[in-house]
PDB file of C-alpha atoms in Angstrom:
ATOM      1  CA  MET A   1      -0.054   0.191  -0.257  1.00 41.00           C
ATOM      2  CA  THR A   2       1.667   3.888  -1.567  1.00 39.00           C
ATOM      3  CA  ARG A   3       1.817   6.314   1.447  1.00 40.00           C
ATOM      4  CA  THR A   4      -0.777   8.553  -0.611  1.00 38.00           C
ATOM      5  CA  TRP A   5      -3.568   4.881   0.091  1.00 37.00           C
ATOM      6  CA  ARG A   6      -2.654   5.306   3.563  1.00 41.00           C
ATOM      7  CA  LEU A   7      -3.810   8.837   4.289  1.00 40.00           C
ATOM      8  CA  ALA A   8      -6.392   8.386   2.400  1.00 44.00           C
ATOM      9  CA  LEU A   9      -7.590   5.527   3.918  1.00 41.00           C
ATOM     10  CA  PRO A  10      -9.022   7.231   6.631  1.00 42.00           C
ATOM     11  CA  THR A  11     -10.888   9.197   4.740  1.00 42.00           C
ATOM     12  CA  VAL A  12     -12.816   6.922   3.185  1.00 37.00           C
ATOM     13  CA  LEU A  13     -13.528   4.856   5.758  1.00 38.00           C
ATOM     14  CA  ALA A  14     -15.345   7.783   7.404  1.00 41.00           C
ATOM     15  CA  ALA A  15     -17.023   8.831   3.989  1.00 40.00           C
ATOM     16  CA  VAL A  16     -18.073   5.303   4.211  1.00 37.00           C
ATOM     17  CA  LEU A  17     -19.719   5.408   7.110  1.00 38.00           C
ATOM     18  CA  CYS A  18     -20.965   8.470   7.312  1.00 39.00           C
ATOM     19  CA  ALA A  19     -23.193   7.839   4.221  1.00 39.00           C
ATOM     20  CA  ALA A  20     -24.204   4.512   5.402  1.00 40.00           C
ATOM     21  CA  PHE A  21     -25.399   6.668   8.844  1.00 39.00           C
ATOM     22  CA  LEU A  22     -27.273   9.356   6.218  1.00 36.00           C
ATOM     23  CA  HIS A  23     -29.077   6.809   5.084  1.00 39.00           C
ATOM     24  CA  GLY A  24     -29.874   5.121   8.163  1.00 41.00           C
ATOM     25  CA  VAL A  25     -28.955   1.573   8.028  1.00 46.00           C
ATOM     26  CA  ALA A  26     -26.794  -0.165  11.495  1.00 41.00           C
ATOM     27  CA  TRP A  27     -23.157  -1.741  10.678  1.00 39.00           C
ATOM     28  CA  ALA A  28     -24.133  -3.985  13.168  1.00 45.00           C
ATOM     29  CA  ALA A  29     -25.930  -7.595  13.119  1.00 60.00           C
ATOM     30  CA  ASP A  30     -29.258  -5.400  15.481  1.00 85.00           C
ATOM     31  CA  PRO A  31     -29.937  -1.908  15.801  1.00 94.00           C
ATOM     32  CA  VAL A  32     -29.799  -2.907  19.417  1.00 96.00           C
ATOM     33  CA  PRO A  33     -27.292  -4.411  20.752  1.00 96.00           C
ATOM     34  CA  THR A  34     -27.376  -7.749  23.040  1.00 96.00           C
ATOM     35  CA  PHE A  35     -25.477 -10.435  25.045  1.00 96.00           C
ATOM     36  CA  SER A  36     -26.016 -14.662  25.874  1.00 96.00           C
ATOM     37  CA  VAL A  37     -26.329 -16.020  28.967  1.00 96.00           C
ATOM     38  CA  GLU A  38     -25.857 -19.316  30.172  1.00 96.00           C
ATOM     39  CA  VAL A  39     -26.661 -21.295  33.130  1.00 94.00           C
ATOM     40  CA  ARG A  40     -24.064 -24.086  33.812  1.00 94.00           C
ATOM     41  CA  ALA A  41     -24.030 -27.589  36.459  1.00 94.00           C
ATOM     42  CA  ARG A  42     -22.812 -29.917  36.722  1.00 93.00           C
ATOM     43  CA  LEU A  43     -23.338 -32.971  39.425  1.00 92.00           C
ATOM     44  CA  LEU A  44     -19.910 -33.848  40.946  1.00 94.00           C
ATOM     45  CA  ASP A  45     -19.835 -37.328  42.474  1.00 92.00           C
ATOM     46  CA  SER A  46     -20.220 -36.303  46.220  1.00 91.00           C
ATOM     47  CA  GLY A  47     -23.316 -35.350  44.853  1.00 89.00           C
ATOM     48  CA  ARG A  48     -23.344 -31.846  45.217  1.00 91.00           C
ATOM     49  CA  ILE A  49     -24.193 -29.763  42.386  1.00 92.00           C
ATOM     50  CA  GLU A  50     -21.914 -26.644  40.921  1.00 94.00           C
ATOM     51  CA  PHE A  51     -22.624 -23.722  39.115  1.00 93.00           C
ATOM     52  CA  GLY A  52     -22.020 -20.325  37.330  1.00 94.00           C
ATOM     53  CA  VAL A  53     -22.650 -18.546  34.143  1.00 96.00           C
ATOM     54  CA  GLN A  54     -20.810 -18.921  30.345  1.00 95.00           C
ATOM     55  CA  THR A  55     -20.864 -15.637  28.227  1.00 95.00           C
ATOM     56  CA  ALA A  56     -19.157 -15.316  25.426  1.00 93.00           C
ATOM     57  CA  GLN A  57     -15.909 -14.069  27.285  1.00 91.00           C
ATOM     58  CA  GLY A  58     -16.060 -17.290  29.064  1.00 94.00           C
ATOM     59  CA  GLY A  59     -17.228 -19.143  32.327  1.00 94.00           C
ATOM     60  CA  ARG A  60     -17.742 -16.894  35.230  1.00 94.00           C
ATOM     61  CA  PHE A  61     -18.074 -18.757  38.858  1.00 94.00           C
ATOM     62  CA  PRO A  62     -19.531 -16.915  41.644  1.00 95.00           C
ATOM     63  CA  THR A  63     -17.691 -17.039  45.357  1.00 94.00           C
ATOM     64  CA  ALA A  64     -20.595 -19.557  46.098  1.00 91.00           C
ATOM     65  CA  ARG A  65     -22.053 -22.177  43.853  1.00 91.00           C
ATOM     66  CA  PHE A  66     -23.298 -24.705  44.776  1.00 92.00           C
ATOM     67  CA  LEU A  67     -26.142 -27.166  45.913  1.00 89.00           C
ATOM     68  CA  ARG A  68     -26.044 -29.070  49.253  1.00 87.00           C
ATOM     69  CA  ALA A  69     -26.611 -33.071  47.994  1.00 83.00           C
ATOM     70  CA  SER A  70     -29.340 -32.415  51.092  1.00 80.00           C
ATOM     71  CA  ILE A  71     -31.439 -30.139  50.048  1.00 73.00           C
ATOM     72  CA  GLU A  72     -34.900 -30.120  49.980  1.00 73.00           C
ATOM     73  CA  HIS A  73     -36.113 -30.042  47.090  1.00 70.00           C
ATOM     74  CA  ASP A  74     -38.729 -26.358  45.679  1.00 70.00           C
ATOM     75  CA  ASN A  75     -36.045 -24.192  48.639  1.00 83.00           C
ATOM     76  CA  TRP A  76     -33.941 -21.723  46.398  1.00 88.00           C
ATOM     77  CA  ILE A  77     -30.232 -21.719  46.939  1.00 90.00           C
ATOM     78  CA  VAL A  78     -28.704 -17.963  45.514  1.00 93.00           C
ATOM     79  CA  SER A  79     -25.155 -17.829  45.273  1.00 95.00           C
ATOM     80  CA  SER A  80     -23.699 -15.130  45.161  1.00 96.00           C
ATOM     81  CA  PRO A  81     -23.013 -11.947  42.946  1.00 97.00           C
ATOM     82  CA  ILE A  82     -21.002 -11.416  39.955  1.00 97.00           C
ATOM     83  CA  ASP A  83     -21.387  -8.790  37.201  1.00 97.00           C
ATOM     84  CA  ILE A  84     -21.753  -9.471  33.872  1.00 97.00           C
ATOM     85  CA  ASN A  85     -21.903  -6.592  31.559  1.00 96.00           C
ATOM     86  CA  GLY A  86     -22.812  -4.440  34.483  1.00 97.00           C
ATOM     87  CA  PHE A  87     -25.678  -6.538  36.135  1.00 98.00           C
ATOM     88  CA  GLU A  88     -25.739  -7.752  39.640  1.00 97.00           C
ATOM     89  CA  THR A  89     -25.694 -11.288  38.428  1.00 97.00           C
ATOM     90  CA  ARG A  90     -26.641 -13.973  41.049  1.00 97.00           C
ATOM     91  CA  VAL A  91     -27.417 -17.963  39.610  1.00 96.00           C
ATOM     92  CA  ILE A  92     -30.991 -19.492  41.956  1.00 94.00           C
ATOM     93  CA  ALA A  93     -31.146 -23.676  41.825  1.00 92.00           C
ATOM     94  CA  ARG A  94     -34.054 -25.890  43.532  1.00 91.00           C
ATOM     95  CA  ARG A  95     -33.998 -29.318  43.741  1.00 89.00           C
ATOM     96  CA  LEU A  96     -37.851 -30.728  42.474  1.00 89.00           C
ATOM     97  CA  GLY A  97     -39.962 -32.827  44.537  1.00 86.00           C
ATOM     98  CA  ASP A  98     -38.367 -35.757  41.309  1.00 88.00           C
ATOM     99  CA  GLY A  99     -34.981 -35.562  41.903  1.00 87.00           C
ATOM    100  CA  ARG A 100     -34.786 -32.876  39.060  1.00 90.00           C
ATOM    101  CA  THR A 101     -32.910 -29.661  39.399  1.00 92.00           C
ATOM    102  CA  GLU A 102     -33.865 -26.299  37.959  1.00 92.00           C
ATOM    103  CA  PHE A 103     -31.679 -23.302  37.390  1.00 91.00           C
ATOM    104  CA  GLY A 104     -32.242 -19.674  36.465  1.00 95.00           C
ATOM    105  CA  LEU A 105     -30.371 -15.864  36.456  1.00 97.00           C
ATOM    106  CA  ARG A 106     -31.291 -13.484  38.623  1.00 97.00           C
ATOM    107  CA  LEU A 107     -30.169 -10.374  37.290  1.00 97.00           C
ATOM    108  CA  GLU A 108     -30.516  -6.908  39.333  1.00 97.00           C
ATOM    109  CA  GLY A 109     -33.016  -9.025  41.816  1.00 96.00           C
ATOM    110  CA  VAL A 110     -35.819  -9.833  38.699  1.00 97.00           C
ATOM    111  CA  SER A 111     -35.636 -13.885  38.120  1.00 96.00           C
ATOM    112  CA  VAL A 112     -35.225 -15.128  34.699  1.00 97.00           C
ATOM    113  CA  MET A 113     -35.868 -18.900  33.849  1.00 95.00           C
ATOM    114  CA  PRO A 114     -35.246 -19.820  30.276  1.00 92.00           C
ATOM    115  CA  ARG A 115     -37.313 -22.386  29.448  1.00 85.00           C
ATOM    116  CA  ARG A 116     -36.180 -26.365  29.830  1.00 81.00           C
ATOM    117  CA  SER A 117     -33.839 -25.412  32.301  1.00 90.00           C
ATOM    118  CA  ILE A 118     -32.961 -27.936  34.031  1.00 91.00           C
ATOM    119  CA  LEU A 119     -30.892 -30.616  34.846  1.00 91.00           C
ATOM    120  CA  SER A 120     -31.829 -34.575  34.568  1.00 91.00           C
ATOM    121  CA  ALA A 121     -31.755 -35.955  38.182  1.00 88.00           C
ATOM    122  CA  ALA A 122     -29.582 -39.518  35.725  1.00 89.00           C
ATOM    123  CA  ALA A 123     -27.079 -36.361  34.457  1.00 90.00           C
ATOM    124  CA  LYS A 124     -23.708 -37.935  34.959  1.00 90.00           C
ATOM    125  CA  PRO A 125     -20.951 -37.059  37.548  1.00 92.00           C
ATOM    126  CA  GLY A 126     -18.942 -34.282  35.617  1.00 93.00           C
ATOM    127  CA  SER A 127     -20.355 -33.665  33.014  1.00 92.00           C
ATOM    128  CA  TRP A 128     -21.435 -29.701  32.083  1.00 93.00           C
ATOM    129  CA  TYR A 129     -25.172 -28.760  31.187  1.00 91.00           C
ATOM    130  CA  ARG A 130     -25.806 -25.839  29.644  1.00 91.00           C
ATOM    131  CA  SER A 131     -28.960 -23.615  29.843  1.00 92.00           C
ATOM    132  CA  ARG A 132     -30.618 -22.264  26.664  1.00 92.00           C
ATOM    133  CA  ALA A 133     -29.240 -18.510  26.272  1.00 94.00           C
ATOM    134  CA  VAL A 134     -30.718 -15.756  28.308  1.00 96.00           C
ATOM    135  CA  VAL A 135     -30.636 -12.703  25.857  1.00 97.00           C
ATOM    136  CA  VAL A 136     -30.428  -9.745  27.673  1.00 98.00           C
ATOM    137  CA  GLU A 137     -30.071  -6.211  25.810  1.00 98.00           C
ATOM    138  CA  GLN A 138     -26.523  -3.907  26.753  1.00 97.00           C
ATOM    139  CA  LEU A 139     -27.015  -0.982  28.948  1.00 97.00           C
ATOM    140  CA  GLN A 140     -26.948   2.282  27.530  1.00 95.00           C
ATOM    141  CA  ASN A 141     -26.417   3.941  30.596  1.00 96.00           C
ATOM    142  CA  PRO A 142     -25.059   1.721  33.454  1.00 95.00           C
ATOM    143  CA  HIS A 143     -24.991   4.499  35.746  1.00 96.00           C
ATOM    144  CA  SER A 144     -29.650   4.413  34.924  1.00 97.00           C
ATOM    145  CA  ALA A 145     -30.908   2.108  38.145  1.00 97.00           C
ATOM    146  CA  ASP A 146     -33.853   2.535  35.905  1.00 97.00           C
ATOM    147  CA  GLU A 147     -32.496   0.389  33.222  1.00 98.00           C
ATOM    148  CA  HIS A 148     -30.955  -1.960  34.964  1.00 98.00           C
ATOM    149  CA  ARG A 149     -34.536  -2.747  36.352  1.00 98.00           C
ATOM    150  CA  LEU A 150     -36.088  -2.575  32.933  1.00 98.00           C
ATOM    151  CA  LEU A 151     -33.749  -4.806  31.270  1.00 98.00           C
ATOM    152  CA  ALA A 152     -33.450  -7.103  33.575  1.00 98.00           C
ATOM    153  CA  ARG A 153     -37.174  -7.912  32.782  1.00 98.00           C
ATOM    154  CA  ALA A 154     -37.297  -7.439  29.683  1.00 98.00           C
ATOM    155  CA  ALA A 155     -34.823 -10.291  29.667  1.00 98.00           C
ATOM    156  CA  ALA A 156     -36.898 -12.364  32.300  1.00 98.00           C
ATOM    157  CA  ILE A 157     -39.749 -11.619  29.248  1.00 98.00           C
ATOM    158  CA  ARG A 158     -37.347 -13.081  26.697  1.00 98.00           C
ATOM    159  CA  ALA A 159     -36.548 -16.180  28.249  1.00 97.00           C
ATOM    160  CA  GLU A 160     -39.553 -17.154  28.526  1.00 95.00           C
ATOM    161  CA  ALA A 161     -41.351 -15.999  26.139  1.00 97.00           C
ATOM    162  CA  THR A 162     -43.477 -18.249  23.341  1.00 96.00           C
ATOM    163  CA  THR A 163     -42.778 -15.879  20.321  1.00 97.00           C
ATOM    164  CA  PRO A 164     -39.733 -14.332  18.802  1.00 97.00           C
ATOM    165  CA  ASP A 165     -38.129 -11.482  19.263  1.00 98.00           C
ATOM    166  CA  LEU A 166     -37.208  -8.839  16.677  1.00 98.00           C
ATOM    167  CA  THR A 167     -33.875 -10.592  15.396  1.00 96.00           C
ATOM    168  CA  GLY A 168     -31.331 -10.134  12.838  1.00 96.00           C
ATOM    169  CA  LEU A 169     -31.808  -6.533  11.697  1.00 97.00           C
ATOM    170  CA  VAL A 170     -29.815  -4.371   9.363  1.00 97.00           C
ATOM    171  CA  GLY A 171     -31.328  -0.557  10.207  1.00 96.00           C
ATOM    172  CA  TRP A 172     -34.172   1.309  11.804  1.00 97.00           C
ATOM    173  CA  LEU A 173     -36.230   4.274  10.918  1.00 97.00           C
ATOM    174  CA  ASN A 174     -38.249   5.759  12.580  1.00 94.00           C
ATOM    175  CA  GLY A 175     -38.164   6.692  16.635  1.00 91.00           C
ATOM    176  CA  GLU A 176     -35.752   5.138  18.483  1.00 94.00           C
ATOM    177  CA  PRO A 177     -34.449   0.720  18.082  1.00 97.00           C
ATOM    178  CA  THR A 178     -36.218  -1.262  20.670  1.00 98.00           C
ATOM    179  CA  THR A 179     -37.028  -4.653  21.097  1.00 98.00           C
ATOM    180  CA  ILE A 180     -40.498  -6.827  21.852  1.00 98.00           C
ATOM    181  CA  ALA A 181     -39.487  -8.298  25.307  1.00 98.00           C
ATOM    182  CA  ARG A 182     -38.644  -4.151  26.406  1.00 98.00           C
ATOM    183  CA  GLU A 183     -42.008  -2.950  25.312  1.00 98.00           C
ATOM    184  CA  LEU A 184     -44.047  -6.118  26.924  1.00 98.00           C
ATOM    185  CA  ALA A 185     -41.333  -4.926  30.721  1.00 98.00           C
ATOM    186  CA  LYS A 186     -42.873  -1.173  30.576  1.00 98.00           C
ATOM    187  CA  GLY A 187     -46.645  -2.294  29.835  1.00 98.00           C
ATOM    188  CA  ASN A 188     -47.443  -2.164  26.206  1.00 98.00           C
ATOM    189  CA  VAL A 189     -48.471  -4.111  23.304  1.00 98.00           C
ATOM    190  CA  VAL A 190     -46.963  -4.760  20.139  1.00 98.00           C
ATOM    191  CA  LEU A 191     -48.302  -5.164  16.840  1.00 99.00           C
ATOM    192  CA  ILE A 192     -45.965  -6.458  13.411  1.00 98.00           C
ATOM    193  CA  ASP A 193     -46.356  -6.175  10.718  1.00 98.00           C
ATOM    194  CA  PHE A 194     -44.558  -7.135   7.818  1.00 98.00           C
ATOM    195  CA  TRP A 195     -44.861  -5.054   4.699  1.00 98.00           C
ATOM    196  CA  THR A 196     -42.598  -3.709   2.342  1.00 98.00           C
ATOM    197  CA  PHE A 197     -43.528  -0.538  -0.302  1.00 98.00           C
ATOM    198  CA  GLY A 198     -43.656  -2.180  -3.367  1.00 97.00           C
ATOM    199  CA  CYS A 199     -46.469  -3.988  -2.666  1.00 97.00           C
ATOM    200  CA  TYR A 200     -50.189  -3.184  -3.452  1.00 97.00           C
ATOM    201  CA  ASN A 201     -51.551  -5.109  -0.694  1.00 98.00           C
ATOM    202  CA  CYS A 202     -49.544  -4.005   1.835  1.00 98.00           C
ATOM    203  CA  GLN A 203     -50.631  -0.431   0.591  1.00 98.00           C
ATOM    204  CA  ASN A 204     -54.197  -0.667   1.102  1.00 97.00           C
ATOM    205  CA  THR A 205     -53.839  -1.941   5.139  1.00 98.00           C
ATOM    206  CA  LEU A 206     -51.400   1.100   5.973  1.00 98.00           C
ATOM    207  CA  PRO A 207     -54.576   3.975   6.881  1.00 98.00           C
ATOM    208  CA  TYR A 208     -55.428   1.492   9.093  1.00 98.00           C
ATOM    209  CA  LEU A 209     -52.350   0.784  10.302  1.00 98.00           C
ATOM    210  CA  THR A 210     -51.722   4.794  10.703  1.00 98.00           C
ATOM    211  CA  ALA A 211     -55.149   5.598  11.975  1.00 98.00           C
ATOM    212  CA  TRP A 212     -54.393   2.762  14.442  1.00 98.00           C
ATOM    213  CA  ASP A 213     -51.060   3.827  15.544  1.00 98.00           C
ATOM    214  CA  GLU A 214     -52.822   7.382  16.073  1.00 98.00           C
ATOM    215  CA  ARG A 215     -55.993   6.162  18.530  1.00 98.00           C
ATOM    216  CA  TYR A 216     -54.096   3.148  20.809  1.00 98.00           C
ATOM    217  CA  ARG A 217     -50.498   4.625  21.214  1.00 98.00           C
ATOM    218  CA  GLU A 218     -50.942   6.713  23.717  1.00 98.00           C
ATOM    219  CA  HIS A 219     -52.587   3.829  26.002  1.00 98.00           C
ATOM    220  CA  GLY A 220     -49.967   1.426  25.206  1.00 98.00           C
ATOM    221  CA  LEU A 221     -49.850   0.009  21.512  1.00 98.00           C
ATOM    222  CA  VAL A 222     -46.619  -0.505  19.862  1.00 98.00           C
ATOM    223  CA  ILE A 223     -46.753  -0.873  15.925  1.00 98.00           C
ATOM    224  CA  LEU A 224     -43.513  -2.279  13.836  1.00 98.00           C
ATOM    225  CA  GLY A 225     -43.154  -1.533  10.838  1.00 98.00           C
ATOM    226  CA  VAL A 226     -41.313  -4.826  10.015  1.00 98.00           C
ATOM    227  CA  HIS A 227     -39.987  -3.967   6.069  1.00 98.00           C
ATOM    228  CA  ARG A 228     -39.182  -6.947   4.652  1.00 98.00           C
ATOM    229  CA  PRO A 229     -37.730  -5.840   1.264  1.00 98.00           C
ATOM    230  CA  GLU A 230     -39.563  -8.814  -1.520  1.00 96.00           C
ATOM    231  CA  PHE A 231     -37.049  -7.438  -4.746  1.00 96.00           C
ATOM    232  CA  ALA A 232     -33.390  -5.216  -4.739  1.00 96.00           C
ATOM    233  CA  TYR A 233     -34.822  -2.074  -5.437  1.00 97.00           C
ATOM    234  CA  GLU A 234     -37.314  -2.306  -2.077  1.00 97.00           C
ATOM    235  CA  GLU A 235     -34.044  -2.944  -0.186  1.00 96.00           C
ATOM    236  CA  ASP A 236     -33.209   0.605  -0.725  1.00 96.00           C
ATOM    237  CA  PRO A 237     -33.545   2.694   2.157  1.00 95.00           C
ATOM    238  CA  GLU A 238     -34.454   6.173   0.926  1.00 97.00           C
ATOM    239  CA  ARG A 239     -36.842   4.822  -0.996  1.00 97.00           C
ATOM    240  CA  ILE A 240     -37.997   3.152   1.901  1.00 98.00           C
ATOM    241  CA  ARG A 241     -37.865   6.941   3.376  1.00 97.00           C
ATOM    242  CA  ALA A 242     -40.201   8.193   1.405  1.00 98.00           C
ATOM    243  CA  ALA A 243     -42.702   5.974   1.284  1.00 98.00           C
ATOM    244  CA  ILE A 244     -43.215   6.510   4.665  1.00 98.00           C
ATOM    245  CA  ALA A 245     -43.250  10.423   3.871  1.00 98.00           C
ATOM    246  CA  GLN A 246     -45.599   9.427   1.508  1.00 98.00           C
ATOM    247  CA  TYR A 247     -48.264   6.776   3.294  1.00 98.00           C
ATOM    248  CA  GLY A 248     -47.903   9.425   7.180  1.00 98.00           C
ATOM    249  CA  ILE A 249     -46.253   6.652   8.641  1.00 98.00           C
ATOM    250  CA  GLU A 250     -45.047   8.126  12.358  1.00 98.00           C
ATOM    251  CA  TYR A 251     -45.146   4.833  14.032  1.00 98.00           C
ATOM    252  CA  SER A 252     -41.282   2.818  13.694  1.00 98.00           C
ATOM    253  CA  VAL A 253     -40.046   1.028  11.180  1.00 98.00           C
ATOM    254  CA  PRO A 254     -37.312  -1.948  11.557  1.00 98.00           C
ATOM    255  CA  LEU A 255     -35.432  -2.534   8.410  1.00 98.00           C
ATOM    256  CA  ASP A 256     -34.953  -6.553   8.512  1.00 98.00           C
ATOM    257  CA  ASN A 257     -33.183  -6.863   4.989  1.00 97.00           C
ATOM    258  CA  ASP A 258     -32.175 -10.678   5.695  1.00 97.00           C
ATOM    259  CA  ALA A 259     -35.575 -11.669   6.791  1.00 98.00           C
ATOM    260  CA  ARG A 260     -34.101 -13.187   9.498  1.00 97.00           C
ATOM    261  CA  THR A 261     -36.943 -11.810  12.223  1.00 98.00           C
ATOM    262  CA  TRP A 262     -39.492 -12.747   9.350  1.00 98.00           C
ATOM    263  CA  ARG A 263     -38.058 -16.515   9.194  1.00 98.00           C
ATOM    264  CA  ALA A 264     -37.615 -16.467  12.730  1.00 98.00           C
ATOM    265  CA  TYR A 265     -41.731 -16.228  12.639  1.00 98.00           C
ATOM    266  CA  ARG A 266     -41.848 -18.406   9.388  1.00 98.00           C
ATOM    267  CA  ASN A 267     -44.018 -15.648   8.003  1.00 98.00           C
ATOM    268  CA  ARG A 268     -44.564 -16.663   3.958  1.00 97.00           C
ATOM    269  CA  TRP A 269     -46.989 -13.120   2.962  1.00 97.00           C
ATOM    270  CA  TRP A 270     -47.258  -9.560   2.329  1.00 98.00           C
ATOM    271  CA  PRO A 271     -48.501  -7.932   4.252  1.00 98.00           C
ATOM    272  CA  ALA A 272     -49.219 -10.038   7.679  1.00 98.00           C
ATOM    273  CA  LYS A 273     -50.400  -8.716  11.381  1.00 98.00           C
ATOM    274  CA  TYR A 274     -48.889 -10.713  14.488  1.00 98.00           C
ATOM    275  CA  LEU A 275     -50.177  -9.662  17.794  1.00 98.00           C
ATOM    276  CA  ILE A 276     -48.073 -10.127  20.999  1.00 98.00           C
ATOM    277  CA  GLY A 277     -48.677  -9.977  24.181  1.00 98.00           C
ATOM    278  CA  PRO A 278     -49.437 -11.450  27.595  1.00 97.00           C
ATOM    279  CA  THR A 279     -51.211 -15.123  26.871  1.00 97.00           C
ATOM    280  CA  ALA A 280     -52.373 -17.869  29.848  1.00 96.00           C
ATOM    281  CA  ASP A 281     -48.625 -19.594  28.461  1.00 93.00           C
ATOM    282  CA  ALA A 282     -46.373 -16.688  29.164  1.00 94.00           C
ATOM    283  CA  VAL A 283     -46.053 -12.742  29.338  1.00 95.00           C
ATOM    284  CA  MET A 284     -44.578 -12.531  25.111  1.00 98.00           C
ATOM    285  CA  GLY A 285     -46.426 -14.037  23.336  1.00 98.00           C
ATOM    286  CA  LEU A 286     -49.034 -14.786  19.935  1.00 98.00           C
ATOM    287  CA  ARG A 287     -52.407 -13.389  20.796  1.00 98.00           C
ATOM    288  CA  TYR A 288     -53.291 -12.631  16.986  1.00 98.00           C
ATOM    289  CA  ARG A 289     -52.705 -13.557  13.445  1.00 98.00           C
ATOM    290  CA  HIS A 290     -54.015 -12.252  10.642  1.00 98.00           C
ATOM    291  CA  ILE A 291     -52.457 -12.116   6.989  1.00 98.00           C
ATOM    292  CA  GLY A 292     -53.174  -9.897   3.850  1.00 97.00           C
ATOM    293  CA  GLU A 293     -55.909  -7.375   3.607  1.00 97.00           C
ATOM    294  CA  GLY A 294     -59.076  -7.284   5.286  1.00 96.00           C
ATOM    295  CA  ARG A 295     -60.688  -7.895   8.872  1.00 97.00           C
ATOM    296  CA  TYR A 296     -59.545  -4.663   9.969  1.00 97.00           C
ATOM    297  CA  LEU A 297     -62.999  -4.408  12.651  1.00 97.00           C
ATOM    298  CA  ARG A 298     -62.044  -8.169  14.084  1.00 98.00           C
ATOM    299  CA  THR A 299     -57.913  -6.679  14.217  1.00 98.00           C
ATOM    300  CA  GLU A 300     -58.973  -3.784  16.264  1.00 98.00           C
ATOM    301  CA  ARG A 301     -60.887  -5.867  18.434  1.00 98.00           C
ATOM    302  CA  GLU A 302     -57.688  -7.766  19.213  1.00 98.00           C
ATOM    303  CA  ILE A 303     -55.603  -4.767  19.140  1.00 98.00           C
ATOM    304  CA  ARG A 304     -57.715  -3.752  21.986  1.00 98.00           C
ATOM    305  CA  ALA A 305     -58.399  -6.831  23.993  1.00 98.00           C
ATOM    306  CA  ALA A 306     -55.086  -6.896  24.283  1.00 98.00           C
ATOM    307  CA  LEU A 307     -54.612  -3.478  25.933  1.00 98.00           C
ATOM    308  CA  GLN A 308     -57.388  -3.976  28.593  1.00 98.00           C
ATOM    309  CA  SER A 309     -55.011  -7.604  28.995  1.00 97.00           C
ATOM    310  CA  VAL A 310     -52.007  -5.044  30.145  1.00 98.00           C
ATOM    311  CA  GLY A 311     -54.781  -2.552  32.263  1.00 97.00           C
ATOM    312  CA  ARG A 312     -55.295  -0.233  29.431  1.00 98.00           C
ATOM    313  CA  ASP A 313     -58.186   1.668  30.401  1.00 97.00           C
ATOM    314  CA  LEU A 314     -60.145   2.316  26.569  1.00 98.00           C
ATOM    315  CA  SER A 315     -63.068   2.956  27.832  1.00 95.00           C
ATOM    316  CA  GLY A 316     -64.488   6.463  26.069  1.00 93.00           C
ATOM    317  CA  VAL A 317     -61.990   4.759  22.855  1.00 97.00           C
ATOM    318  CA  PRO A 318     -64.072   5.190  19.954  1.00 96.00           C
ATOM    319  CA  ILE A 319     -63.455   1.401  17.979  1.00 95.00           C
ATOM    320  CA  GLY A 320     -63.800   1.136  13.833  1.00 95.00           C
ATOM    321  CA  VAL A 321     -61.488   3.213  10.704  1.00 94.00           C
ATOM    322  CA  ASP A 322     -63.248   5.703   8.810  1.00 90.00           C
ATOM    323  CA  LEU A 323     -61.734   5.702   6.231  1.00 86.00           C
ATOM    324  CA  GLU A 324     -64.041   7.898   4.391  1.00 75.00           C
ATOM    325  CA  GLY A 325     -64.444  10.476   6.997  1.00 58.00           C
TER     326      GLY A 325
END
């Protein structure tokens, strides 16, 4: 590499990064950075169980990290604290009546229980068991106690969720990036709308979505217009911005160019709506799904029911969208 190129390279990189910023496309895999934590456990020859955590940086072990062989079932044992990316983290464990052992985490005092985090009663001594990963959002303000608590609650919701969170996004238009679990932790419900601006059927549904956003936003409805392009020209963020302005979209538009959120929902159609909120099985579950146009009144009724399930008062809020008015 010549000296001229060495001098010019920082300028070129800066220009490229600036262009990416102006186009609103994040370089990271997701606009919201996260990290994963797994519970590790192994049965010792003495009958005790040793536990710790596993992160991308390696294994971490609290000072107090053993479950006695003689412990009574259903009594939770809490480890000493360790710091994981700014969160006070403890491992919790209990022996079940059938001899199995259940594990979880306690982030900032919030219990986070990954689904199926169970060590078998027939586990071989010495073999490490790993739970399903707990996905936690990175702290933006490590000094904010409120953010610590909110993201801990979001991690707990996500760990027990029966429906996916956003994943693999390449950018975010309109508003600040967020996650479904974070919005549910705030007491909101989320309506995902998979769309692409070149889809005629999608265009026909947008007036209803913008009307619902205007009517129910202050009552806890968060609409996420997940833009999944069908053709290459629909990946252009400037064209997406133009469509947002044309149709008066004020809700957030995550960019799913790689179709990772699309695939996580096993979706195959435009438009497609997924209403996410508390269900009988989880705080973060699928309450309602509708593919294509139509069923606008039914969808709005489902939105209202979801909002009322989290304690939102809709008395005096009219129902029905009149596009002629």
